[in-house]
């Protein structure tokens, strides 16, 4: 949809929102988020019995999505021994679906122009102190060269404020530019192979354009599933103030063929337990309507942001203990989904999240527009959307994970081979995607180590690499192992981007 960039905010809202792309998804005039039902689940005060909790854990281990009532039971567990059982089960679920891999990515901020007025965000339109910027294609190219050539990322999440100047055409052109970059590395060529997008909800015709350009995951956070709170923190007649336009954006994505979708809630705005049930309800709705649940769930905690009335204080309002509990509960409630813990969190909390079944995290992250080229400068510090809790480099994160026996995967094969949406869900639920991912993780890890790591890092990572290769030899047919080793040798000899 081409939008006149000179529209006022109200005209823009009217142009963007299409009731015809909301109403067909309603159940009569009701949403799949039933506030009363969720509140009723949360009002039960009694701590659950161990038998009931263990039955629910068994359902998770059988890879079944939990109901809202079952999820609410897990939220009520306070007994330390039962909580420890839940944490252990969460990690088992993760290992069954995703093995001992963590996927990394980096955020790439392309535009801080925004027509909305979210009270928690530094990019909100009323923040007159924010220096607005939208990257040109040449600047996008240069940012990508740093990410793919200097750091070694293979996956990005491209982040956009909502504005007529960062229209779908701009998003599509940005993706084309990012995919076209080939940056020289020590032993080969670096490239971004999967670009996920975090942008405003879009209509179906625009999502089809992004599908054609090769979008990875389309990610939109509902921020809060609580309707009354949603209205308060998204004031004015803005696009974002329309709860339903946002709530059904993943329905539209599925219709457009974008079947890897990422949902999320911003924790710290309201009752965190409501948001957990909202996310589970959203996952169940997508499963019921499209037979495909969310590819990823995100659970960012509110961070301090400049001139954002709801984010000017220090804490998010969700304690570390509650945050870790919600991670465990989400892992158990939606067993097949990828779970993203971002660099908003500290290194310690992120490590805890990994041991509770998170599967993805960003690192070496810069969260300002143009920030990778300006890394370390005062300009960069002034432009951050909010403050990061974990500023580890990619190499530091790789080392930390390797010391725990975890392999960092740079694999992007599933989506490039068409294993997305329902296809990948089935493979994940039955533990079969792990087979492709296991070999591709080793291949892409080796490629990254050769291109970007120091000799010391290579030595630290060697045991995890060798353990993975030994497991492939033991678990796969000899003929496949032979094929895999041939690929591995070709990589060692300088070939790049080999995968199954
Ligand atoms: N403009 C698009 C939107 O709102 O969906 C995408 C970009 S927006 C910068 C991406 C996400 O940043 C939001 O969905 C919100 O959850 C998160 N965010 C905004 N302010 C934040 C803050 N102060 N702390 C942590 N996350 C924040
Ligand atoms: Fe704009 Fe998104 Fe920030 Fe809201 S969260 S002000 S829509 S960039």
Coordinates of C-alpha atoms and ligand atoms in Angstrom, one line a residue:
X1 CA 0.0 0.0 0.0
X2 CA 1.5 3.3 -1.0
X3 CA 0.8 6.0 1.6
X4 CA 1.2 9.7 1.2
X5 CA 4.0 10.7 3.5
X6 CA 2.3 14.1 4.3
X7 CA -0.7 12.7 6.0
X8 CA -1.5 13.8 9.5
X9 CA -1.4 11.1 12.2
X10 CA -5.3 10.8 12.3
X11 CA -5.5 10.6 8.5
X12 CA -2.7 8.0 8.5
X13 CA -4.6 5.9 11.1
X14 CA -7.8 6.0 9.1
X15 CA -5.9 5.0 5.9
X16 CA -4.0 2.1 7.5
X17 CA -6.7 0.3 9.5
X18 CA -9.0 -2.0 7.5
X19 CA -12.0 -3.4 9.5
X20 CA -12.3 -5.9 6.7
X21 CA -9.0 -7.4 7.9
X22 CA -10.1 -7.6 11.5
X23 CA -13.8 -8.5 11.5
X24 CA -13.6 -11.9 9.7
X25 CA -11.4 -13.2 12.5
X26 CA -13.7 -12.3 15.3
X27 CA -15.9 -14.9 17.0
X28 CA -19.2 -13.1 16.6
X29 CA -18.1 -9.8 18.0
X30 CA -15.7 -11.3 20.5
X31 CA -11.9 -11.7 20.5
X32 CA -10.0 -14.8 21.3
X33 CA -8.6 -12.9 24.4
X34 CA -11.4 -13.3 27.0
X35 CA -10.5 -10.9 29.7
X36 CA -13.0 -12.2 32.2
X37 CA -12.0 -15.8 31.6
X38 CA -8.3 -14.9 32.1
X39 CA -9.0 -12.9 35.2
X40 CA -11.1 -15.8 36.6
X41 CA -8.1 -18.2 36.1
X42 CA -5.9 -15.8 37.9
X43 CA -8.2 -15.3 40.9
X44 CA -7.9 -18.8 42.2
X45 CA -5.7 -18.4 45.2
X46 CA -5.0 -22.0 46.2
X47 CA -1.5 -23.5 45.6
X48 CA -1.9 -26.6 43.4
X49 CA -1.2 -30.1 44.5
X50 CA 1.9 -31.9 43.3
X51 CA 0.0 -34.5 41.4
X52 CA -1.9 -32.0 39.3
X53 CA 1.4 -30.1 38.5
X54 CA 3.1 -33.3 37.5
X55 CA 0.3 -34.3 35.2
X56 CA 0.6 -30.9 33.5
X57 CA 4.4 -31.3 33.2
X58 CA 3.8 -34.7 31.6
X59 CA 1.6 -33.0 29.0
X60 CA 4.3 -30.6 28.2
X61 CA 6.9 -33.3 27.9
X62 CA 4.5 -35.0 25.4
X63 CA 4.8 -31.8 23.3
X64 CA 1.2 -30.7 23.8
X65 CA 0.2 -27.0 24.2
X66 CA -1.2 -26.4 27.6
X67 CA -4.7 -24.9 28.2
X68 CA -5.1 -21.6 30.0
X69 CA -6.3 -23.4 33.1
X70 CA -3.2 -25.6 33.1
X71 CA -0.9 -22.7 32.5
X72 CA -2.6 -20.8 35.4
X73 CA -1.9 -23.8 37.7
X74 CA 1.8 -23.6 36.9
X75 CA 1.8 -19.9 37.6
X76 CA 0.5 -20.6 41.1
X77 CA 3.3 -23.1 42.0
X78 CA 5.4 -21.7 44.9
X79 CA 6.8 -24.8 46.3
X80 CA 10.6 -24.7 45.7
X81 CA 10.8 -28.5 44.9
X82 CA 8.0 -28.3 42.4
X83 CA 9.4 -25.2 40.8
X84 CA 12.7 -27.1 40.4
X85 CA 10.9 -29.9 38.7
X86 CA 9.2 -27.5 36.4
X87 CA 12.6 -25.9 35.5
X88 CA 14.2 -29.3 34.8
X89 CA 11.2 -30.2 32.6
X90 CA 11.4 -26.9 30.8
X91 CA 15.0 -27.7 29.8
X92 CA 14.1 -31.3 28.8
X93 CA 11.4 -29.9 26.5
X94 CA 13.9 -27.5 25.0
X95 CA 16.5 -30.2 24.5
X96 CA 13.9 -32.6 22.8
X97 CA 12.8 -29.9 20.4
X98 CA 16.0 -27.8 19.9
X99 CA 18.8 -30.0 21.2
X100 CA 21.7 -28.2 22.9
X101 CA 21.8 -25.3 20.5
X102 CA 21.3 -21.6 20.8
X103 CA 20.6 -19.4 17.8
X104 CA 22.0 -15.8 17.8
X105 CA 21.0 -12.7 15.9
X106 CA 21.4 -8.9 16.1
X107 CA 18.8 -6.2 15.9
X108 CA 19.2 -3.7 13.1
X109 CA 17.3 -0.4 13.7
X110 CA 16.3 1.2 10.4
X111 CA 14.0 4.0 11.3
X112 CA 13.1 5.9 14.5
X113 CA 10.3 7.9 12.8
X114 CA 7.0 7.1 14.5
X115 CA 3.5 8.3 14.4
X116 CA 2.5 6.5 17.5
X117 CA 2.7 7.6 21.1
X118 CA 3.4 4.5 23.2
X119 CA 4.1 5.8 26.7
X120 CA 7.0 3.4 27.3
X121 CA 9.0 4.0 24.1
X122 CA 11.7 6.6 23.4
X123 CA 10.6 6.7 19.7
X124 CA 7.1 7.9 20.5
X125 CA 6.0 10.8 18.4
X126 CA 5.7 13.3 21.3
X127 CA 9.4 12.8 22.4
X128 CA 10.7 16.0 20.8
X129 CA 14.2 15.2 22.0
X130 CA 14.6 12.1 19.9
X131 CA 16.7 12.8 16.8
X132 CA 14.7 11.0 14.1
X133 CA 16.5 9.1 11.4
X134 CA 15.7 6.7 8.6
X135 CA 18.6 4.9 7.0
X136 CA 19.3 5.3 3.3
X137 CA 19.9 2.1 1.3
X138 CA 23.6 3.0 1.3
X139 CA 23.6 3.3 5.1
X140 CA 21.7 0.0 5.4
X141 CA 24.4 -1.6 3.2
X142 CA 27.2 -0.2 5.5
X143 CA 25.4 -1.4 8.7
X144 CA 25.0 -4.9 7.1
X145 CA 28.7 -4.9 6.1
X146 CA 29.7 -4.4 9.8
X147 CA 27.2 -7.1 11.0
X148 CA 28.0 -9.7 8.4
X149 CA 31.7 -8.9 7.7
X150 CA 33.1 -7.8 11.0
X151 CA 30.9 -9.5 13.6
X152 CA 29.7 -12.5 11.7
X153 CA 26.0 -12.4 12.2
X154 CA 23.9 -14.4 9.8
X155 CA 20.5 -13.4 11.2
X156 CA 19.0 -10.0 11.8
X157 CA 15.8 -8.6 13.2
X158 CA 15.2 -5.4 11.3
X159 CA 13.3 -2.9 13.5
X160 CA 11.1 -0.1 12.2
X161 CA 9.0 2.6 13.9
X162 CA 5.6 3.1 12.3
X163 CA 5.5 6.0 9.8
X164 CA 4.4 6.7 6.2
X165 CA 8.1 7.2 5.3
X166 CA 9.0 3.7 6.5
X167 CA 6.3 2.1 4.4
X168 CA 6.2 -1.5 3.2
X169 CA 8.1 -0.5 0.1
X170 CA 10.9 0.8 2.3
X171 CA 10.9 -2.3 4.4
X172 CA 11.0 -4.5 1.3
X173 CA 13.8 -2.4 -0.3
X174 CA 15.7 -2.6 3.0
X175 CA 15.4 -6.4 3.0
X176 CA 16.6 -6.7 -0.6
X177 CA 19.6 -4.5 0.3
X178 CA 20.5 -6.5 3.3
X179 CA 20.3 -9.8 1.4
X180 CA 22.4 -8.4 -1.4
X181 CA 25.5 -7.6 0.8
X182 CA 28.5 -9.9 0.6
X183 CA 31.1 -8.8 3.0
X184 CA 34.7 -10.2 2.9
X185 CA 35.7 -12.1 6.0
X186 CA 39.0 -13.7 7.1
X187 CA 38.5 -16.9 5.1
X188 CA 35.5 -16.3 2.9
X189 CA 32.4 -14.1 2.5
X190 CA 29.9 -13.1 5.1
X191 CA 26.2 -12.5 4.4
X192 CA 23.0 -12.1 6.3
X193 CA 20.9 -15.2 5.4
X194 CA 17.7 -14.5 7.3
X195 CA 16.1 -11.2 8.0
X196 CA 13.3 -11.2 10.5
X197 CA 11.2 -8.0 10.8
X198 CA 9.8 -6.2 13.8
X199 CA 7.5 -3.6 12.5
X200 CA 3.9 -2.3 12.8
X201 CA 1.0 -4.6 12.0
X202 CA 0.4 -4.6 8.2
X203 CA -2.4 -5.5 5.9
X204 CA -2.4 -8.7 3.9
X205 CA -1.4 -7.2 0.6
X206 CA 1.7 -5.7 2.2
X207 CA 2.6 -8.9 4.0
X208 CA 2.5 -10.7 0.7
X209 CA 5.1 -8.2 -0.6
X210 CA 7.4 -9.0 2.4
X211 CA 6.8 -12.7 1.8
X212 CA 8.0 -12.4 -1.8
X213 CA 11.1 -10.5 -0.7
X214 CA 12.0 -13.4 1.7
X215 CA 11.1 -12.1 5.1
X216 CA 12.1 -14.6 7.9
X217 CA 9.8 -14.2 10.9
X218 CA 7.3 -11.4 11.1
X219 CA 7.4 -10.3 14.7
X220 CA 4.9 -8.0 16.4
X221 CA 4.5 -7.8 20.2
X222 CA 1.0 -7.1 21.5
X223 CA 2.7 -5.2 24.4
X224 CA -0.3 -6.0 26.7
X225 CA -3.2 -8.3 26.1
X226 CA -5.2 -6.3 28.8
X227 CA -7.6 -4.2 26.8
X228 CA -8.1 -1.4 29.4
X229 CA -4.4 -1.0 30.0
X230 CA -3.7 -1.2 26.3
X231 CA -6.0 1.8 25.8
X232 CA -4.3 3.8 28.5
X233 CA -0.7 3.4 27.4
X234 CA -1.5 3.9 23.7
X235 CA -3.3 7.3 23.9
X236 CA -4.7 9.3 21.0
X237 CA -6.2 8.3 17.7
X238 CA -3.1 6.5 16.5
X239 CA -2.7 3.2 14.6
X240 CA -1.3 1.6 17.6
X241 CA -4.2 2.6 19.8
X242 CA -6.3 0.1 17.9
X243 CA -6.0 -3.1 19.9
X244 CA -7.7 -5.3 17.4
X245 CA -5.6 -4.2 14.4
X246 CA -2.6 -5.4 16.3
X247 CA -4.2 -8.5 17.8
X248 CA -5.1 -10.0 14.5
X249 CA -1.9 -9.0 12.6
X250 CA -0.6 -12.6 12.8
X251 CA -3.8 -13.9 11.3
X252 CA -3.2 -11.6 8.4
X253 CA 0.4 -12.7 8.2
X254 CA -0.7 -16.4 7.9
X255 CA -3.1 -15.5 5.2
X256 CA -0.4 -13.7 3.3
X257 CA 1.8 -16.8 3.5
X258 CA 4.1 -15.5 6.2
X259 CA 3.8 -18.5 8.4
X260 CA 6.8 -17.9 10.7
X261 CA 5.3 -15.4 13.1
X262 CA 6.7 -14.1 16.4
X263 CA 4.4 -13.0 19.1
X264 CA 5.4 -11.2 22.4
X265 CA 4.3 -9.1 25.3
X266 CA 6.2 -6.3 27.0
X267 CA 6.5 -7.4 30.6
X268 CA 6.2 -4.7 33.3
X269 CA 3.3 -2.8 32.0
X270 CA 0.6 -4.7 33.9
X271 CA -0.1 -8.0 35.7
X272 CA 2.6 -10.3 34.2
X273 CA 0.5 -13.4 34.8
X274 CA -2.2 -12.0 32.5
X275 CA 0.3 -11.5 29.8
X276 CA 1.5 -15.1 30.1
X277 CA -2.1 -16.4 29.6
X278 CA -2.6 -13.9 26.8
X279 CA 0.5 -15.3 25.0
X280 CA -0.7 -18.8 25.5
X281 CA -4.2 -17.9 24.3
X282 CA -2.6 -16.3 21.2
X283 CA -0.6 -19.4 20.5
X284 CA -3.7 -21.6 20.8
X285 CA -5.7 -19.3 18.6
X286 CA -3.1 -19.5 15.8
X287 CA -2.9 -23.3 16.2
X288 CA -6.7 -23.6 16.0
X289 CA -7.2 -21.3 13.1
X290 CA -4.1 -22.0 11.0
X291 CA -2.7 -25.2 12.4
X292 CA 0.5 -23.4 13.0
X293 CA 1.5 -21.9 16.3
X294 CA 4.0 -19.0 16.8
X295 CA 7.5 -19.6 15.5
X296 CA 8.8 -17.6 18.4
X297 CA 7.6 -16.0 21.7
X298 CA 9.3 -12.9 23.1
X299 CA 9.0 -11.6 26.6
X300 CA 10.9 -8.3 26.8
X301 CA 10.9 -6.6 30.2
X302 CA 10.4 -2.8 30.2
X303 CA 13.7 -0.9 30.2
X304 CA 14.3 2.7 31.1
X305 CA 13.9 4.9 28.0
X306 CA 14.4 8.7 27.6
X307 CA 11.2 10.8 27.8
X308 CA 8.9 7.8 28.0
X309 CA 6.6 8.4 31.0
X310 CA 6.1 4.7 31.7
X311 CA 9.8 3.8 31.4
X312 CA 11.6 6.5 33.2
X313 CA 12.2 4.6 36.4
X314 CA 14.8 1.9 37.1
X315 CA 12.9 -1.4 37.3
X316 CA 10.3 -2.9 35.1
X317 CA 8.0 -4.0 37.9
X318 CA 8.5 -7.7 37.2
X319 CA 11.1 -9.1 39.7
X320 CA 13.8 -11.4 38.5
X321 CA 12.2 -14.3 40.3
X322 CA 8.9 -13.7 38.6
X323 CA 10.6 -13.2 35.3
X324 CA 12.4 -16.5 35.5
X325 CA 9.2 -18.2 36.5
X326 CA 7.3 -16.9 33.5
X327 CA 10.1 -18.1 31.2
X328 CA 9.7 -21.6 32.7
X329 CA 5.9 -21.5 32.4
X330 CA 5.9 -20.3 28.8
X331 CA 8.5 -23.0 27.9
X332 CA 6.2 -25.6 29.3
X333 CA 3.0 -24.1 28.0
X334 CA 4.0 -23.8 24.3
X335 CA 6.6 -26.6 24.0
X336 CA 7.4 -26.3 20.3
X337 CA 8.0 -22.6 20.1
X338 CA 11.3 -20.7 19.9
X339 CA 11.9 -18.5 22.9
X340 CA 13.8 -15.3 22.6
X341 CA 15.6 -13.7 25.5
X342 CA 17.0 -10.3 24.4
X343 CA 20.0 -8.3 25.5
X344 CA 17.7 -6.1 27.5
X345 CA 18.4 -8.7 30.3
X346 CA 21.7 -9.0 32.1
X347 CA 24.2 -11.8 31.3
X348 CA 23.2 -13.6 34.6
X349 CA 19.5 -13.6 33.8
X350 CA 20.1 -14.6 30.2
X351 CA 22.2 -17.6 31.4
X352 CA 19.4 -18.6 33.7
X353 CA 16.9 -18.3 30.9
X354 CA 19.0 -20.6 28.7
X355 CA 18.9 -23.2 31.4
X356 CA 15.1 -22.9 31.4
X357 CA 14.8 -23.6 27.7
X358 CA 15.2 -20.3 25.8
X359 CA 16.5 -21.0 22.3
X360 CA 17.5 -17.6 20.9
X361 CA 19.3 -14.4 22.0
X362 CA 20.8 -11.4 20.4
X363 CA 24.4 -10.2 21.1
X364 CA 26.8 -7.5 20.0
X365 CA 23.6 -5.6 19.8
X366 CA 23.3 -1.9 19.0
X367 CA 19.8 -0.4 19.4
X368 CA 20.1 3.0 17.7
X369 CA 19.5 3.9 14.0
X370 CA 22.9 3.8 12.3
X371 CA 24.5 2.5 15.5
X372 CA 26.8 -0.2 14.1
X373 CA 28.8 2.2 12.0
X374 CA 28.9 4.6 14.9
X375 CA 29.7 2.0 17.6
X376 CA 31.2 3.5 20.7
X377 CA 30.6 7.1 19.7
X378 CA 28.6 9.7 21.7
X379 CA 26.2 9.9 18.8
X380 CA 25.4 6.3 19.2
X381 CA 24.8 6.6 23.0
X382 CA 22.3 9.4 22.3
X383 CA 20.3 7.4 19.9
X384 CA 19.5 4.2 21.8
X385 CA 15.9 3.2 22.1
X386 CA 16.4 2.0 25.7
X387 CA 19.3 0.7 27.8
X388 CA 20.8 -2.8 27.2
X389 CA 21.5 -5.1 30.1
X390 CA 23.9 -7.4 28.3
X391 CA 26.6 -5.9 26.1
X392 CA 28.6 -9.1 25.4
X393 CA 30.2 -9.4 22.0
X394 CA 29.1 -12.4 19.8
X395 CA 32.5 -14.0 20.5
X396 CA 32.1 -13.6 24.3
X397 CA 28.6 -15.2 24.1
X398 CA 29.9 -18.1 22.0
X399 CA 32.6 -18.7 24.6
X400 CA 30.2 -18.6 27.5
X401 CA 27.8 -21.0 25.8
X402 CA 30.6 -23.4 24.7
X403 CA 31.9 -23.6 28.3
X404 CA 28.4 -24.9 29.2
X405 CA 28.6 -27.5 26.4
X406 CA 26.1 -25.5 24.2
X407 CA 26.7 -24.9 20.5
X408 CA 25.9 -21.6 18.9
X409 CA 24.0 -22.2 15.7
X410 CA 24.2 -19.9 12.7
X411 CA 21.9 -22.1 10.7
X412 CA 19.3 -20.5 8.5
X413 CA 18.6 -23.6 6.5
X414 CA 15.1 -24.4 7.6
X415 CA 13.5 -21.3 6.1
X416 CA 15.7 -21.3 3.0
X417 CA 14.7 -25.0 2.4
X418 CA 11.0 -24.1 2.9
X419 CA 10.8 -25.8 6.3
X420 CA 8.6 -23.0 7.8
X421 CA 5.2 -22.8 9.4
X422 CA 3.2 -26.0 9.8
X423 CA 6.0 -28.1 8.2
X424 CA 8.6 -27.0 10.8
X425 CA 6.0 -27.3 13.6
X426 CA 5.5 -31.0 12.8
X427 CA 9.3 -31.6 12.6
X428 CA 9.8 -29.7 15.9
X429 CA 7.1 -31.5 17.8
X430 CA 8.4 -34.9 16.8
X431 CA 12.0 -33.9 17.5
X432 CA 12.9 -34.5 13.8
X433 CA 13.9 -30.9 12.9
X434 CA 16.6 -31.4 15.5
X435 CA 18.3 -33.8 13.1
X436 CA 18.7 -31.2 10.3
X437 CA 19.6 -28.5 12.8
X438 CA 22.2 -30.6 14.6
X439 CA 24.3 -31.1 11.5
X440 CA 23.7 -27.6 10.2
X441 CA 24.7 -26.1 13.6
X442 CA 28.0 -27.9 13.4
X443 CA 28.6 -26.7 9.8
X444 CA 27.7 -23.1 10.5
X445 CA 29.5 -23.0 13.8
X446 CA 32.7 -24.2 12.1
X447 CA 32.3 -21.6 9.4
X448 CA 31.9 -18.8 12.0
X449 CA 34.9 -20.0 14.0
X450 CA 37.1 -20.0 10.9
X451 CA 35.9 -16.6 9.7
X452 CA 35.7 -14.7 13.0
X453 CA 37.0 -16.3 16.1
X454 CA 40.5 -16.0 17.7
X455 CA 42.7 -19.1 18.0
X456 CA 42.0 -19.1 21.7
X457 CA 38.2 -19.1 21.1
X458 CA 38.6 -22.0 18.6
X459 CA 40.4 -24.0 21.3
X460 CA 37.7 -23.3 23.9
X461 CA 35.0 -24.3 21.4
X462 CA 36.8 -27.4 20.1
X463 CA 35.3 -29.8 22.8
X464 CA 31.7 -28.9 22.0
X465 CA 32.3 -29.1 18.3
X466 CA 34.0 -32.6 18.7
X467 CA 31.2 -33.8 21.0
X468 CA 28.6 -32.8 18.4
X469 CA 30.4 -34.5 15.6
X470 CA 30.7 -37.6 17.8
X471 CA 27.0 -37.5 18.5
X472 CA 26.2 -37.2 14.7
X473 CA 28.5 -40.2 14.1
X474 CA 26.6 -42.2 16.7
X475 CA 23.1 -41.1 15.9
X476 CA 22.9 -41.0 12.1
X477 CA 23.4 -43.6 9.4
X478 CA 27.0 -44.1 8.4
X479 CA 26.2 -43.0 4.8
X480 CA 24.8 -39.7 6.1
X481 CA 27.8 -39.2 8.4
X482 CA 30.1 -39.6 5.5
X483 CA 28.2 -37.0 3.5
X484 CA 28.3 -34.6 6.5
X485 CA 32.0 -35.1 7.0
X486 CA 32.6 -34.3 3.3
X487 CA 30.7 -31.0 3.8
X488 CA 32.7 -30.3 6.9
X489 CA 36.0 -30.8 5.0
X490 CA 34.8 -28.5 2.2
X491 CA 34.1 -25.8 4.8
X492 CA 37.6 -26.3 6.3
X493 CA 38.9 -25.8 2.8
X494 CA 37.2 -22.4 2.4
X495 CA 33.8 -23.2 0.9
X496 CA 30.9 -21.4 2.5
X497 CA 27.2 -21.7 3.2
X498 CA 26.9 -25.5 3.0
X499 CA 23.8 -27.0 4.7
X500 CA 21.3 -29.8 4.7
Ligands
LIG1 N1 7.1 0.1 16.0 C1 6.9 -1.3 16.0 C2 6.0 -1.7 17.1 O1 5.8 -0.9 18.0 O2 5.5 -2.8 17.0 C3 8.2 -2.0 16.1 C4 9.4 -1.4 16.7 S1 9.3 -1.2 18.5 C5 10.7 -0.3 18.7 C6 9.7 -2.9 19.0 C7 9.4 -3.2 20.4 O3 10.2 -2.5 21.3 C8 8.0 -2.9 20.9 O4 7.1 -3.8 20.4 C9 8.1 -2.9 22.4 O5 7.7 -4.1 22.9 C10 9.6 -2.7 22.6 N2 9.9 -1.6 23.5 C11 9.5 -0.3 23.4 N3 9.9 0.4 24.4 C12 10.6 -0.4 25.2 C13 11.2 -0.2 26.5 N4 11.2 1.0 27.1 N5 11.8 -1.3 27.1 C14 11.8 -2.5 26.5 N6 11.2 -2.7 25.3 C15 10.6 -1.7 24.7
LIG2 FE1 6.6 3.7 17.8 FE2 6.9 1.1 18.1 FE3 8.1 2.8 19.8 FE4 5.4 2.6 19.8 S1 6.9 1.0 20.4 S2 6.5 4.5 19.8 S3 5.0 2.2 17.7 S4 8.5 2.5 17.7

